[in-house]
Amino acid sequence: MDEANQTILKLFSHPMSSCARRLHLALNLKGLEYECINVDNPLEDPELLKINPMGFVPALVDGTTVISDSYAILLYLEEKYPQHALLPEDLVRKSINYQVASIVSSSIQPLQNTNIINYISEVVSPDEKVPWAQYHIKNGFVALEKLLVNYAAKYATGDEIYLADLFLAPQLYNAIYLFKLDMTEFPILLKLNKAYNEIPSFQQIIMVES
Amino acid sequence: MEEVMKLYSHPMSSCSRRVRIALNLKGLKYECIIMTSVGDPELLKVNPIGFVPALVDGAIVVADSYAILLYLEEKYPQYPLLPQDIVKKSINYQVASIVSSSIQPLQNTTLVHYIGELVSPDEKLPWAQYHIRKGLVALEKLLVNHVGKYATGDEIYLADLYLAPQLDNAINRFKLDMTEFPVLLKLHNIYSQTPSIQQILAETVQPNTGGPDKSFFDFTKSKEEA
């Protein structure tokens, strides 16, 4: 790429957002330079709302293009910056990656994110927050453990880091360190978590002091 | 002889509907196997995770509607579900995510009934309406500069496959007031006039096929009334 024409990417982010972490991992793997703008209150941040009226983080700005939602951003990055491919060539392994991404981003993360947890705390009780989160994470992990049993190797779907790993690593952090889920019935996921903790860039991005 | 694909499905599942519309558009023959209960042994044999929809294509099993759609798009490229232009393509991905992450999981039947037990039966409908509305607010803003005849232009793409069943749920199942969503309302009307979409949305649970009946999916009455 012509250096003079390369614009610096901007990522609107939040340090505790597992969705944003997926992006930090991907941008790192692809060796893409970017400016990280942390936003405390996305729905009230004028700079974010100006370029992204939906007020979601993460949001990526690439020149005049603005994309929000981590899954959409990842698929965009994969097409525009194909170095360090995030998806295997093999269609079956590729679809396992998509399935992991969906289980995490649809069945787990939305049910344990801060807004929902706080809502449950108000309408039921503060003591219900952790059991609620653990219940939904556990359901998703049961599915993931079954899905990955025939595919997991050094990482989730083989010996390279792919899309599935970018979704799993931040979610495992939340499950284990934030919500103290008992991982006894998830030996594959536990092994993956250990592998992720041995990657310096993953450690730096995910093991944030709370 | 080529084996026909099988789709494990449920007629009231918006996730299954996305896939069925896609199969329709791509002109793909398939056997539709209706699952009436969670944990159906026939499904578990093929897909240990037990989710619908699940597609069986020869020796390959793919579960989860988003994964199935991306699989179909690569293996059967006729009637592309994604535009070539990378920006319009990413709008389609964003719509798919808003629906599949921010809306559908929070209004699906299992979760809504769970909220009914955890909080109260009167909380079911407000909970669902609240989360659907939040997602529709985002979608209305996202699509206002991209909408054509359909969500992202004049052809049916991935975004429409997600929007059509979700809007059907919002309006017909959860009776959401759509006044603040003129773009989405217009799309809903177009979908109801598009046979390849409307045929799928019009299906409902047949009586006496086992499993929950239509009232299980009706959140506008309290349990006592139903």
Coordinates of C-alpha atoms in Angstrom, one line a residue:
Chain A
M1 CA 0.0 0.0 0.0
D2 CA 1.3 3.5 -0.8
E3 CA 2.4 4.9 2.5
A4 CA 1.5 8.4 1.6
N5 CA -2.1 7.3 1.1
Q6 CA -2.4 5.2 4.2
T7 CA -4.7 6.8 6.7
I8 CA -4.4 5.9 10.3
L9 CA -7.4 3.9 11.5
K10 CA -9.3 5.2 14.5
L11 CA -11.0 2.8 16.9
F12 CA -13.6 4.2 19.4
S13 CA -13.4 1.8 22.3
H14 CA -13.9 1.1 26.0
P15 CA -11.3 -0.6 28.1
M16 CA -13.7 -3.1 29.7
S17 CA -15.6 -3.9 26.5
S18 CA -15.1 -7.6 25.4
C19 CA -16.4 -6.6 22.0
A20 CA -13.7 -3.9 21.6
R21 CA -11.0 -6.4 22.7
R22 CA -11.8 -8.6 19.8
L23 CA -10.9 -5.7 17.6
H24 CA -7.7 -4.8 19.4
L25 CA -6.5 -8.5 19.0
A26 CA -7.3 -8.4 15.3
L27 CA -5.7 -5.1 14.5
N28 CA -2.6 -6.3 16.4
L29 CA -2.4 -9.6 14.5
K30 CA -2.8 -7.8 11.2
G31 CA -0.1 -5.3 12.1
L32 CA -2.4 -2.3 11.5
E33 CA -1.6 1.0 13.2
Y34 CA -4.6 2.7 14.8
E35 CA -5.5 5.4 17.2
C36 CA -7.5 4.2 20.1
I37 CA -10.1 6.6 21.5
N38 CA -11.6 5.4 24.8
V39 CA -15.2 6.6 25.4
D40 CA -16.8 6.5 28.8
N41 CA -20.4 7.1 27.9
P42 CA -20.8 6.2 24.2
L43 CA -24.5 7.3 24.0
E44 CA -23.6 10.7 25.2
D45 CA -20.2 11.3 23.5
P46 CA -20.5 14.1 21.0
E47 CA -17.4 13.1 19.0
L48 CA -18.6 9.5 18.7
L49 CA -22.2 10.4 17.9
K50 CA -21.1 12.8 15.1
I51 CA -19.5 10.0 13.2
N52 CA -21.7 7.2 14.4
P53 CA -25.2 8.2 15.3
M54 CA -26.0 4.8 16.8
G55 CA -23.5 5.5 19.6
F56 CA -22.1 2.0 19.8
V57 CA -18.5 1.0 20.7
P58 CA -16.5 -0.4 19.2
A59 CA -16.6 1.7 16.0
L60 CA -13.9 1.9 13.4
V61 CA -13.1 4.9 11.2
D62 CA -11.2 4.1 8.1
G63 CA -10.9 7.3 6.1
T64 CA -14.5 8.2 5.2
T65 CA -15.9 4.8 6.1
V66 CA -17.4 4.3 9.6
I67 CA -18.4 0.8 10.8
S68 CA -19.7 -0.2 14.1
D69 CA -20.2 -3.6 15.7
S70 CA -17.2 -5.8 16.3
Y71 CA -18.3 -8.7 14.0
A72 CA -19.0 -6.4 11.1
I73 CA -15.7 -4.6 11.6
L74 CA -13.8 -7.9 11.7
L75 CA -15.3 -9.1 8.4
Y76 CA -14.5 -5.7 6.9
L77 CA -10.9 -5.8 8.1
E78 CA -10.6 -9.3 6.8
E79 CA -11.6 -8.2 3.3
K80 CA -9.7 -4.9 3.2
Y81 CA -6.5 -6.0 5.0
P82 CA -6.1 -9.7 4.2
Q83 CA -2.7 -10.1 5.9
H84 CA -2.7 -12.7 8.7
A85 CA -6.0 -14.2 7.6
L86 CA -8.6 -14.5 10.4
L87 CA -10.4 -17.3 8.6
P88 CA -9.1 -20.7 7.4
E89 CA -9.5 -21.5 3.7
D90 CA -11.3 -24.8 4.4
L91 CA -15.0 -24.1 4.3
V92 CA -15.8 -26.5 7.2
R93 CA -13.2 -25.0 9.6
K94 CA -14.3 -21.5 8.4
S95 CA -17.9 -22.3 9.4
I96 CA -16.8 -23.5 12.8
N97 CA -15.2 -20.1 13.3
Y98 CA -18.4 -18.4 12.3
Q99 CA -20.4 -20.7 14.7
V100 CA -18.1 -19.8 17.6
A101 CA -18.4 -16.1 16.8
S102 CA -22.2 -16.4 16.8
I103 CA -22.4 -18.4 20.0
V104 CA -20.3 -15.8 21.8
S105 CA -21.8 -12.7 20.2
S106 CA -25.4 -13.7 20.2
S107 CA -25.9 -16.3 23.0
I108 CA -23.4 -15.2 25.6
Q109 CA -22.1 -11.6 25.5
P110 CA -25.4 -9.8 25.1
L111 CA -26.8 -11.6 28.2
Q112 CA -23.9 -10.8 30.4
N113 CA -23.1 -7.2 29.3
T114 CA -23.1 -4.4 31.9
N115 CA -26.5 -2.9 30.9
I116 CA -28.3 -6.2 31.2
I117 CA -26.6 -7.1 34.5
N118 CA -27.5 -3.7 36.0
Y119 CA -31.1 -4.1 34.9
I120 CA -31.3 -7.6 36.5
S121 CA -29.8 -6.1 39.6
E122 CA -32.6 -3.5 39.7
V123 CA -35.6 -5.6 38.9
V124 CA -34.7 -8.7 40.8
S125 CA -31.8 -8.0 43.2
P126 CA -28.1 -7.2 43.3
D127 CA -27.5 -10.8 44.4
E128 CA -28.9 -12.1 41.1
K129 CA -26.3 -10.4 38.9
V130 CA -23.6 -13.0 39.1
P131 CA -26.0 -16.1 39.0
W132 CA -27.7 -14.6 36.0
A133 CA -24.4 -14.0 34.1
Q134 CA -23.0 -17.4 35.1
Y135 CA -26.2 -19.2 33.9
H136 CA -26.1 -17.7 30.5
I137 CA -22.3 -18.0 30.1
K138 CA -22.5 -21.6 31.2
N139 CA -25.2 -22.4 28.6
G140 CA -23.0 -21.0 25.8
F141 CA -19.9 -22.7 27.1
V142 CA -21.7 -26.1 27.0
A143 CA -22.4 -25.5 23.3
L144 CA -18.8 -24.3 22.6
E145 CA -17.2 -27.3 24.4
K146 CA -19.3 -29.7 22.2
L147 CA -18.6 -27.7 19.0
L148 CA -14.8 -27.6 19.5
V149 CA -14.1 -31.1 20.6
N150 CA -13.3 -32.3 17.1
Y151 CA -11.5 -29.1 16.0
A152 CA -9.5 -27.6 18.9
A153 CA -5.7 -28.0 18.7
K154 CA -3.2 -25.4 19.9
Y155 CA -6.0 -22.9 19.4
A156 CA -9.7 -23.2 18.9
T157 CA -9.9 -24.5 15.3
G158 CA -6.3 -25.5 14.6
D159 CA -2.7 -24.4 15.2
E160 CA -3.2 -20.8 14.1
I161 CA -5.2 -18.0 15.7
Y162 CA -8.4 -17.4 13.9
L163 CA -11.7 -15.5 14.3
A164 CA -13.0 -18.0 16.9
D165 CA -10.0 -17.2 19.2
L166 CA -10.7 -13.5 19.0
F167 CA -14.2 -14.1 20.3
L168 CA -13.3 -16.7 22.9
A169 CA -10.3 -15.0 24.6
P170 CA -12.2 -11.9 25.9
Q171 CA -15.3 -14.0 26.8
L172 CA -13.2 -16.5 28.8
Y173 CA -11.6 -13.6 30.7
N174 CA -15.1 -12.3 31.6
A175 CA -16.3 -15.8 32.6
I176 CA -13.3 -16.7 34.7
Y177 CA -12.1 -13.4 36.3
L178 CA -15.2 -11.3 36.4
F179 CA -17.9 -13.9 37.0
K180 CA -15.8 -16.7 38.6
L181 CA -17.5 -19.4 36.7
D182 CA -16.6 -22.9 37.7
M183 CA -14.8 -24.2 34.6
T184 CA -14.5 -27.9 35.6
E185 CA -16.8 -29.2 32.9
F186 CA -15.0 -27.2 30.2
P187 CA -11.5 -28.7 29.8
I188 CA -11.1 -27.6 26.2
L189 CA -12.1 -24.0 26.9
L190 CA -9.8 -24.0 30.0
K191 CA -6.9 -25.3 27.9
L192 CA -7.6 -22.6 25.3
N193 CA -7.6 -19.9 28.0
K194 CA -4.2 -21.1 29.1
A195 CA -2.9 -20.9 25.6
Y196 CA -4.2 -17.3 25.2
N197 CA -2.6 -16.3 28.4
E198 CA 0.8 -17.3 27.0
I199 CA 0.5 -14.9 24.0
P200 CA 2.1 -11.6 25.0
S201 CA -0.2 -9.4 22.8
F202 CA -3.3 -11.3 24.1
Q203 CA -2.1 -10.8 27.7
Q204 CA -1.6 -7.1 27.2
I205 CA -4.9 -6.5 25.6
I206 CA -7.1 -8.7 27.8
M207 CA -5.6 -8.9 31.2
V208 CA -6.5 -5.3 32.0
E209 CA -6.5 -4.3 35.7
S210 CA -10.0 -3.7 36.8
Chain B
M1 CA -27.2 -39.1 -6.8
E2 CA -26.9 -35.8 -5.0
E3 CA -28.3 -35.9 -1.5
V4 CA -30.9 -33.2 -0.7
M5 CA -29.9 -30.8 2.1
K6 CA -31.8 -31.0 5.3
L7 CA -32.7 -28.1 7.5
Y8 CA -33.7 -28.7 11.1
S9 CA -36.1 -25.8 11.7
H10 CA -39.1 -24.4 13.6
P11 CA -41.7 -22.3 11.8
M12 CA -41.9 -19.7 14.6
S13 CA -38.1 -19.3 14.8
S14 CA -36.9 -16.0 13.3
C15 CA -33.4 -17.5 13.0
S16 CA -34.8 -20.4 11.0
R17 CA -36.8 -18.0 8.8
R18 CA -33.6 -16.1 7.8
V19 CA -32.2 -19.4 6.4
R20 CA -35.4 -20.5 4.7
I21 CA -35.7 -17.2 2.9
A22 CA -32.1 -17.5 1.7
L23 CA -32.6 -21.1 0.5
N24 CA -35.7 -19.9 -1.4
L25 CA -33.8 -17.0 -3.0
K26 CA -30.9 -19.2 -4.0
G27 CA -33.3 -21.8 -5.5
L28 CA -31.9 -24.6 -3.3
K29 CA -33.9 -27.7 -2.6
Y30 CA -34.0 -28.9 0.9
E31 CA -36.0 -31.1 3.3
C32 CA -37.4 -29.1 6.1
I33 CA -37.5 -31.1 9.4
I34 CA -39.7 -29.4 12.0
M35 CA -38.4 -29.6 15.5
T36 CA -41.0 -29.4 18.1
S37 CA -39.0 -29.5 21.3
V38 CA -35.6 -28.5 22.6
G39 CA -33.3 -31.5 22.9
D40 CA -35.0 -33.5 20.2
P41 CA -32.9 -36.7 20.0
E42 CA -33.0 -36.8 16.1
L43 CA -31.4 -33.3 16.1
L44 CA -28.9 -34.1 18.8
K45 CA -27.7 -37.1 16.9
V46 CA -26.8 -34.8 14.0
N47 CA -26.0 -31.6 16.0
P48 CA -24.9 -32.3 19.6
I49 CA -25.4 -28.6 20.4
G50 CA -29.1 -29.0 19.8
F51 CA -29.8 -25.6 18.2
V52 CA -32.1 -24.7 15.4
P53 CA -31.6 -23.9 12.6
A54 CA -29.1 -26.6 11.7
L55 CA -28.2 -27.4 8.1
V56 CA -27.0 -30.8 7.0
D57 CA -25.3 -30.7 3.6
G58 CA -23.9 -34.2 2.9
A59 CA -21.3 -34.8 5.6
I60 CA -21.3 -31.2 6.7
V61 CA -23.4 -29.9 9.6
V62 CA -23.6 -26.2 10.2
A63 CA -25.7 -24.7 13.1
D64 CA -26.5 -21.1 13.8
S65 CA -28.2 -19.0 11.2
Y66 CA -25.4 -16.5 10.6
A67 CA -22.9 -19.3 10.1
I68 CA -25.3 -21.1 7.8
L69 CA -25.9 -18.0 5.7
L70 CA -22.2 -17.3 5.2
Y71 CA -21.6 -21.0 4.4
L72 CA -24.4 -21.0 1.8
E73 CA -23.1 -17.7 0.3
E74 CA -19.7 -19.3 -0.3
K75 CA -20.8 -22.7 -1.5
Y76 CA -23.8 -21.7 -3.5
P77 CA -23.0 -18.2 -4.9
Q78 CA -26.2 -17.9 -7.1
Y79 CA -28.3 -15.0 -6.0
P80 CA -25.6 -13.3 -3.9
L81 CA -26.7 -12.3 -0.4
L82 CA -24.0 -9.6 -0.2
P83 CA -23.4 -6.6 -2.4
Q84 CA -19.9 -6.3 -4.0
D85 CA -19.3 -2.8 -2.6
I86 CA -17.4 -3.2 0.7
V87 CA -19.2 -0.3 2.4
K88 CA -22.7 -1.6 1.5
K89 CA -21.5 -5.1 2.4
S90 CA -20.6 -3.9 5.9
I91 CA -24.0 -2.2 6.3
N92 CA -25.4 -5.7 5.7
Y93 CA -23.1 -7.2 8.4
Q94 CA -24.0 -4.4 10.8
V95 CA -27.8 -5.1 10.4
A96 CA -27.2 -8.8 10.8
S97 CA -25.3 -8.1 14.1
I98 CA -27.8 -5.6 15.5
V99 CA -30.6 -8.1 15.0
S100 CA -28.7 -11.3 15.9
S101 CA -26.9 -9.9 19.0
S102 CA -28.8 -6.9 20.3
I103 CA -32.4 -7.8 19.5
Q104 CA -33.2 -11.5 18.9
P105 CA -31.4 -13.0 21.9
L106 CA -33.3 -10.6 24.2
Q107 CA -36.7 -11.3 22.8
N108 CA -36.5 -15.0 22.1
T109 CA -39.2 -17.2 23.6
T110 CA -37.0 -19.1 26.0
L111 CA -35.5 -15.9 27.5
V112 CA -38.8 -14.0 27.7
H113 CA -40.5 -16.9 29.5
Y114 CA -37.4 -17.1 31.9
I115 CA -37.9 -13.3 32.6
G116 CA -41.6 -14.1 33.3
E117 CA -40.6 -16.6 36.0
L118 CA -37.7 -14.6 37.4
V119 CA -39.4 -11.2 37.6
S120 CA -43.1 -11.5 36.8
P121 CA -45.4 -12.6 33.9
D122 CA -46.3 -8.9 33.4
E123 CA -42.7 -8.1 32.8
K124 CA -42.4 -10.3 29.7
L125 CA -43.9 -7.9 27.1
P126 CA -42.3 -4.7 28.4
W127 CA -38.9 -6.5 28.5
A128 CA -39.2 -7.6 24.9
Q129 CA -40.5 -4.3 23.7
Y130 CA -37.8 -2.4 25.4
H131 CA -35.0 -4.4 23.8
I132 CA -36.6 -4.6 20.4
R133 CA -37.2 -0.8 20.4
K134 CA -33.5 -0.1 21.3
G135 CA -32.3 -2.2 18.4
L136 CA -34.8 -0.6 16.0
V137 CA -33.7 2.9 17.0
A138 CA -30.2 1.9 15.9
L139 CA -31.4 0.2 12.7
E140 CA -33.5 3.3 11.7
K141 CA -30.4 5.5 12.0
L142 CA -28.1 3.1 10.2
L143 CA -30.4 2.5 7.2
V144 CA -31.7 6.0 6.6
N145 CA -28.8 6.8 4.1
H146 CA -28.7 3.4 2.5
V147 CA -32.2 2.1 2.0
G148 CA -33.6 1.6 -1.6
K149 CA -36.5 -0.6 -2.4
Y150 CA -35.0 -3.0 0.2
A151 CA -32.7 -2.3 3.2
T152 CA -29.4 -1.6 1.4
G153 CA -30.5 -1.1 -2.2
D154 CA -32.9 -2.4 -4.8
E155 CA -32.0 -6.1 -4.3
I156 CA -32.7 -8.3 -1.4
Y157 CA -29.6 -8.9 0.6
L158 CA -28.5 -10.4 4.0
A159 CA -29.8 -7.4 5.9
D160 CA -33.4 -8.1 4.6
L161 CA -33.2 -11.7 5.7
Y162 CA -32.6 -10.5 9.2
L163 CA -35.0 -7.6 9.2
A164 CA -38.1 -9.3 7.7
P165 CA -38.5 -11.9 10.5
Q166 CA -37.5 -9.5 13.2
L167 CA -40.0 -6.8 12.1
D168 CA -42.7 -9.4 11.8
N169 CA -42.0 -10.4 15.4
A170 CA -41.9 -6.8 16.6
I171 CA -45.2 -5.8 15.0
N172 CA -47.3 -9.0 15.0
R173 CA -46.0 -10.8 18.1
F174 CA -45.0 -7.9 20.4
K175 CA -47.3 -5.2 19.1
L176 CA -44.5 -2.5 19.1
D177 CA -45.6 1.0 18.2
M178 CA -43.7 1.7 15.0
T179 CA -44.5 5.4 14.7
E180 CA -40.8 6.4 15.2
F181 CA -39.6 3.9 12.5
P182 CA -40.8 5.1 9.1
V183 CA -37.9 3.5 7.2
L184 CA -38.4 0.1 8.9
L185 CA -42.2 0.2 8.5
K186 CA -41.8 0.8 4.8
L187 CA -39.5 -2.2 4.6
H188 CA -41.9 -4.3 6.5
N189 CA -44.6 -3.4 4.0
I190 CA -42.3 -4.3 1.1
Y191 CA -41.5 -7.6 2.6
S192 CA -45.1 -8.5 3.0
Q193 CA -45.5 -7.9 -0.8
T194 CA -42.4 -10.0 -1.7
P195 CA -43.6 -13.6 -2.2
S196 CA -40.2 -15.3 -1.5
I197 CA -40.2 -13.6 1.9
Q198 CA -43.9 -13.5 2.7
Q199 CA -44.4 -17.2 2.2
I200 CA -42.0 -17.9 5.0
L201 CA -43.3 -15.3 7.4
A202 CA -46.9 -16.5 6.9
E203 CA -46.1 -20.0 8.3
T204 CA -47.1 -20.7 11.8
V205 CA -47.3 -23.7 14.1
Q206 CA -49.6 -26.4 12.9
P207 CA -51.9 -27.7 15.6
N208 CA -51.4 -31.3 16.9
T209 CA -47.8 -31.5 15.7
G210 CA -46.5 -31.8 19.3
G211 CA -44.6 -29.2 21.3
P212 CA -45.9 -25.7 22.3
D213 CA -48.8 -24.3 20.4
K214 CA -49.2 -20.8 19.0
S215 CA -50.3 -19.3 22.4
F216 CA -46.8 -20.0 23.7
F217 CA -45.5 -17.3 21.4
D218 CA -48.2 -14.8 22.3
F219 CA -46.9 -12.3 24.8
T220 CA -49.7 -9.9 24.6
K221 CA -51.9 -11.8 27.0
S222 CA -51.0 -12.6 30.6
K223 CA -50.7 -16.3 31.4
E224 CA -54.0 -16.1 33.3
E225 CA -55.8 -14.8 30.3
A226 CA -54.4 -17.2 27.7

